[in-house]
Amino acid sequence: DAMVIQNPRYQVTQFGKPVTLSCSQTLNHNVMYWYQQKSSQAPKLLFHYYDKDFNNEADTPDNFQSRRPNTSFCFLDIRSPGLGDAAMYLCATSGRGPGRETQYFGPGTRLLVL
Amino acid sequence: QKEVEQDPGPLSVPEGAIVSLNCTYSNSAFQYFMWYRQYSRKGPELLMYTYSSGNKEDGRFTAQVDKSSKYISLFIRDSQPSDSATYLCAMSATGRGNQFYFGTGTSLTVIP
């Protein structure tokens, strides 16, 4: 029944050790998003894909990369995590429609950097 | 000035109370308005979606948009302990998902 699935739900990594977060969706939506959400803050958009077209937000650090090998899967790579990268990472999807797009969020991956 | 301002709370109410959650915004081009509910350690889920001004009702929830004042509200009637969560407002001028502006969320606790 799950529509947007994120793995793992919790990830602990060491300072500077690369980490990959994954997202999959069963909605067949063409748009996928990665957000970073820190405690008591608004979700911050890092990347989004329209189909395979990758779009990077201007203020997303170079340390963050993303891959979307097919419609269903999307990955977030953090090449050298710093303490400031500890956060909840949210994946979301939306379908293309006239006028508006409704986002469906996954449960998130909580990243802890030691 | 932030695009979207939302009082972080926390807000604590007794069960059965009417809850009012609010956001203000600065961009007069916003015309798509959303409310999300986020339980602790979970992703946001869409509660209400409103286009332009006016009211929209869904069960115990009513979303209200006042574009002249740049102010949106979410009312929860007969609040329940299961309503305890953080409520995020979001808005957009274009309706495109990559152009949503989120508030920081209001933490609500409904006490049995």
Short mmCIF file of C-alpha atoms in Angstrom, two decimals:
data_model
loop_
_atom_site.label_atom_id
_atom_site.label_comp_id
_atom_site.label_asym_id
_atom_site.label_seq_id
_atom_site.Cartn_x
_atom_site.Cartn_y
_atom_site.Cartn_z
CA ASP A 1 0.00 0.00 0.00
CA ALA A 2 2.98 2.27 0.49
CA MET A 3 3.33 4.81 -2.30
CA VAL A 4 6.65 6.54 -1.60
CA ILE A 5 9.18 4.38 0.18
CA GLN A 6 12.45 5.57 1.64
CA ASN A 7 15.33 3.43 2.85
CA PRO A 8 16.80 3.33 5.31
CA ARG A 9 14.54 5.11 7.79
CA TYR A 10 17.53 5.91 9.98
CA GLN A 11 21.11 6.24 8.83
CA VAL A 12 24.15 6.83 11.00
CA THR A 13 27.38 7.75 9.28
CA GLN A 14 30.76 9.13 10.21
CA PHE A 15 32.02 12.57 9.38
CA GLY A 16 33.28 12.47 5.78
CA LYS A 17 32.03 8.95 5.01
CA PRO A 18 29.87 8.86 1.86
CA VAL A 19 26.26 7.85 2.29
CA THR A 20 23.44 7.05 -0.14
CA LEU A 21 19.75 7.40 0.60
CA SER A 22 17.16 5.76 -1.60
CA CYS A 23 13.61 6.46 -2.61
CA SER A 24 11.17 4.42 -4.63
CA GLN A 25 7.61 5.10 -5.70
CA THR A 26 4.69 3.03 -6.92
CA LEU A 27 2.68 6.00 -8.20
CA ASN A 28 4.37 6.16 -11.61
CA HIS A 29 4.82 9.90 -11.13
CA ASN A 30 7.18 11.63 -13.49
CA VAL A 31 8.43 14.21 -10.97
CA MET A 32 10.56 13.39 -7.94
CA TYR A 33 12.01 15.70 -5.30
CA TRP A 34 14.57 15.59 -2.52
CA TYR A 35 14.10 17.88 0.46
CA GLN A 36 16.24 18.46 3.53
CA GLN A 37 14.36 19.25 6.73
CA LYS A 38 16.07 20.28 9.94
CA SER A 39 14.34 20.46 13.28
CA SER A 40 11.66 23.18 13.43
CA GLN A 41 12.52 24.34 9.92
CA ALA A 42 10.67 24.27 6.63
CA PRO A 43 11.62 21.57 4.15
CA LYS A 44 14.32 22.86 1.82
CA LEU A 45 14.30 21.68 -1.79
CA LEU A 46 17.64 20.21 -2.87
CA PHE A 47 16.85 18.71 -6.30
CA HIS A 48 14.00 17.69 -8.49
CA TYR A 49 13.59 15.62 -11.63
CA TYR A 50 11.05 16.11 -14.37
CA ASP A 51 11.31 12.66 -15.91
CA LYS A 52 15.08 12.30 -16.38
CA ASP A 53 15.72 16.05 -16.48
CA PHE A 54 17.75 16.92 -13.40
CA ASN A 55 17.26 20.29 -11.72
CA ASN A 56 19.58 21.49 -9.02
CA GLU A 57 18.55 24.29 -6.68
CA ALA A 58 21.03 27.16 -6.78
CA ASP A 59 21.99 26.90 -3.12
CA THR A 60 22.30 23.11 -2.92
CA PRO A 61 25.87 22.33 -1.82
CA ASP A 62 28.13 20.46 -4.26
CA ASN A 63 28.49 17.79 -1.59
CA PHE A 64 25.01 16.59 -2.55
CA GLN A 65 24.39 14.62 -5.71
CA SER A 66 21.40 12.73 -7.05
CA ARG A 67 20.64 9.94 -9.50
CA ARG A 68 17.42 8.74 -11.04
CA PRO A 69 18.08 5.53 -12.99
CA ASN A 70 14.41 4.99 -13.84
CA THR A 71 10.93 6.36 -13.14
CA SER A 72 10.53 4.46 -9.88
CA PHE A 73 13.83 5.08 -8.13
CA CYS A 74 15.82 8.08 -7.02
CA PHE A 75 18.99 8.30 -4.92
CA LEU A 76 20.57 11.03 -2.86
CA ASP A 77 24.34 10.80 -2.45
CA ILE A 78 26.16 12.82 0.18
CA ARG A 79 29.80 12.61 -0.74
CA SER A 80 31.40 13.87 2.46
CA PRO A 81 28.81 14.38 5.18
CA GLY A 82 29.48 17.09 7.70
CA LEU A 83 27.86 17.61 11.09
CA GLY A 84 25.62 20.25 9.51
CA ASP A 85 24.14 17.67 7.15
CA ALA A 86 22.39 15.85 9.98
CA ALA A 87 18.72 16.21 9.13
CA MET A 88 15.60 14.46 7.89
CA TYR A 89 15.74 13.83 4.15
CA LEU A 90 12.39 13.69 2.46
CA CYS A 91 11.60 12.27 -0.95
CA ALA A 92 8.43 13.38 -2.69
CA THR A 93 6.73 12.76 -6.00
CA SER A 94 4.08 14.51 -8.06
CA GLY A 95 2.26 13.80 -11.28
CA ARG A 96 2.10 16.29 -14.08
CA GLY A 97 -1.33 17.80 -14.48
CA PRO A 98 -2.87 21.04 -15.63
CA GLY A 99 -2.47 23.90 -13.23
CA ARG A 100 -1.29 22.20 -10.12
CA GLU A 101 0.90 19.45 -8.76
CA THR A 102 0.21 17.61 -5.53
CA GLN A 103 3.25 16.27 -3.72
CA TYR A 104 3.27 12.91 -1.98
CA PHE A 105 6.00 12.54 0.60
CA GLY A 106 7.79 9.48 1.83
CA PRO A 107 8.35 8.83 5.55
CA GLY A 108 11.83 10.33 5.41
CA THR A 109 15.32 9.16 6.29
CA ARG A 110 16.81 10.61 9.44
CA LEU A 111 20.55 11.06 9.02
CA LEU A 112 22.89 11.28 11.96
CA VAL A 113 26.54 12.27 11.41
CA LEU A 114 29.03 11.33 14.10
CA GLN B 1 11.57 38.94 4.82
CA LYS B 2 10.64 35.28 4.47
CA GLU B 3 8.16 34.34 1.77
CA VAL B 4 6.01 32.48 4.29
CA GLU B 5 5.70 33.12 8.01
CA GLN B 6 4.18 30.62 10.41
CA ASP B 7 4.02 30.76 14.20
CA PRO B 8 5.97 27.71 15.42
CA GLY B 9 3.94 27.35 18.60
CA PRO B 10 3.90 25.02 20.42
CA LEU B 11 0.14 25.08 20.71
CA SER B 12 -1.56 22.97 23.37
CA VAL B 13 -5.35 22.59 23.53
CA PRO B 14 -7.84 20.34 25.33
CA GLU B 15 -9.63 17.65 23.38
CA GLY B 16 -12.73 19.01 21.65
CA ALA B 17 -11.37 22.54 21.25
CA ILE B 18 -11.42 24.46 17.98
CA VAL B 19 -7.90 25.02 16.72
CA SER B 20 -6.83 27.86 14.45
CA LEU B 21 -3.50 27.66 12.63
CA ASN B 22 -2.27 30.53 10.49
CA CYS B 23 0.29 31.59 7.92
CA THR B 24 1.06 34.93 6.37
CA TYR B 25 2.90 35.51 3.13
CA SER B 26 4.43 38.34 1.18
CA ASN B 27 4.14 37.27 -2.47
CA SER B 28 0.84 38.43 -3.93
CA ALA B 29 1.33 36.02 -6.86
CA PHE B 30 0.69 32.98 -4.66
CA GLN B 31 -2.56 31.34 -5.64
CA TYR B 32 -2.13 27.68 -4.63
CA PHE B 33 -2.32 27.05 -0.90
CA MET B 34 -1.78 23.80 0.95
CA TRP B 35 -1.79 22.46 4.47
CA TYR B 36 0.28 19.42 5.40
CA ARG B 37 0.22 17.41 8.61
CA GLN B 38 3.48 15.88 9.80
CA TYR B 39 3.56 13.39 12.63
CA SER B 40 6.76 13.03 14.60
CA ARG B 41 9.50 11.36 12.55
CA LYS B 42 7.23 10.96 9.52
CA GLY B 43 6.91 12.71 6.17
CA PRO B 44 4.29 15.43 5.57
CA GLU B 45 0.89 14.33 4.29
CA LEU B 46 -1.41 16.63 2.37
CA LEU B 47 -4.51 17.71 4.28
CA MET B 48 -6.03 20.51 2.25
CA TYR B 49 -5.40 22.10 -1.14
CA THR B 50 -7.04 25.42 -2.04
CA TYR B 51 -6.83 27.47 -5.18
CA SER B 52 -7.22 31.25 -4.90
CA SER B 53 -9.43 32.74 -2.20
CA GLY B 54 -12.27 31.35 -0.18
CA ASN B 55 -13.02 28.45 2.11
CA LYS B 56 -12.74 24.72 1.68
CA GLU B 57 -14.13 22.20 4.13
CA ASP B 58 -13.25 18.53 4.59
CA GLY B 59 -14.73 16.85 7.63
CA ARG B 60 -13.43 18.57 10.75
CA PHE B 61 -10.95 20.66 8.74
CA THR B 62 -11.60 24.00 7.09
CA ALA B 63 -9.01 25.89 5.05
CA GLN B 64 -9.50 29.60 4.55
CA VAL B 65 -7.62 31.93 2.23
CA ASP B 66 -7.72 35.72 2.39
CA LYS B 67 -5.60 36.97 -0.49
CA SER B 68 -6.30 40.62 0.27
CA SER B 69 -4.62 40.19 3.67
CA LYS B 70 -2.12 37.58 2.46
CA TYR B 71 -3.29 35.30 5.22
CA ILE B 72 -4.35 31.66 5.30
CA SER B 73 -5.85 29.62 8.10
CA LEU B 74 -6.60 26.02 8.95
CA PHE B 75 -9.38 25.37 11.45
CA ILE B 76 -9.77 22.04 13.21
CA ARG B 77 -13.11 21.43 14.88
CA ASP B 78 -13.62 18.98 17.72
CA SER B 79 -9.88 18.41 17.99
CA GLN B 80 -8.72 14.91 18.87
CA PRO B 81 -5.47 13.61 20.43
CA SER B 82 -4.74 12.03 17.03
CA ASP B 83 -4.54 15.57 15.60
CA SER B 84 -1.35 16.12 17.62
CA ALA B 85 1.27 16.82 14.96
CA THR B 86 3.13 19.62 13.24
CA TYR B 87 1.10 21.47 10.61
CA LEU B 88 2.94 23.01 7.69
CA CYS B 89 1.49 25.50 5.28
CA ALA B 90 2.80 25.68 1.74
CA MET B 91 2.01 27.91 -1.19
CA SER B 92 2.91 28.47 -4.79
CA ALA B 93 2.36 30.97 -7.55
CA THR B 94 2.54 28.47 -10.37
CA GLY B 95 1.27 25.25 -8.84
CA ARG B 96 4.50 23.57 -9.87
CA GLY B 97 5.93 21.32 -7.21
CA ASN B 98 9.44 22.70 -7.45
CA GLN B 99 8.12 26.13 -6.55
CA PHE B 100 6.40 25.44 -3.26
CA TYR B 101 7.22 27.69 -0.34
CA PHE B 102 6.79 26.00 3.02
CA GLY B 103 6.23 27.49 6.45
CA THR B 104 8.30 26.24 9.36
CA GLY B 105 5.32 24.42 10.88
CA THR B 106 3.20 24.81 14.01
CA SER B 107 3.45 22.08 16.63
CA LEU B 108 0.02 21.13 18.02
CA THR B 109 -0.73 18.94 21.03
CA VAL B 110 -4.31 17.96 21.83
CA ILE B 111 -4.62 16.90 25.46
CA PRO B 112 -7.15 14.16 26.25
#
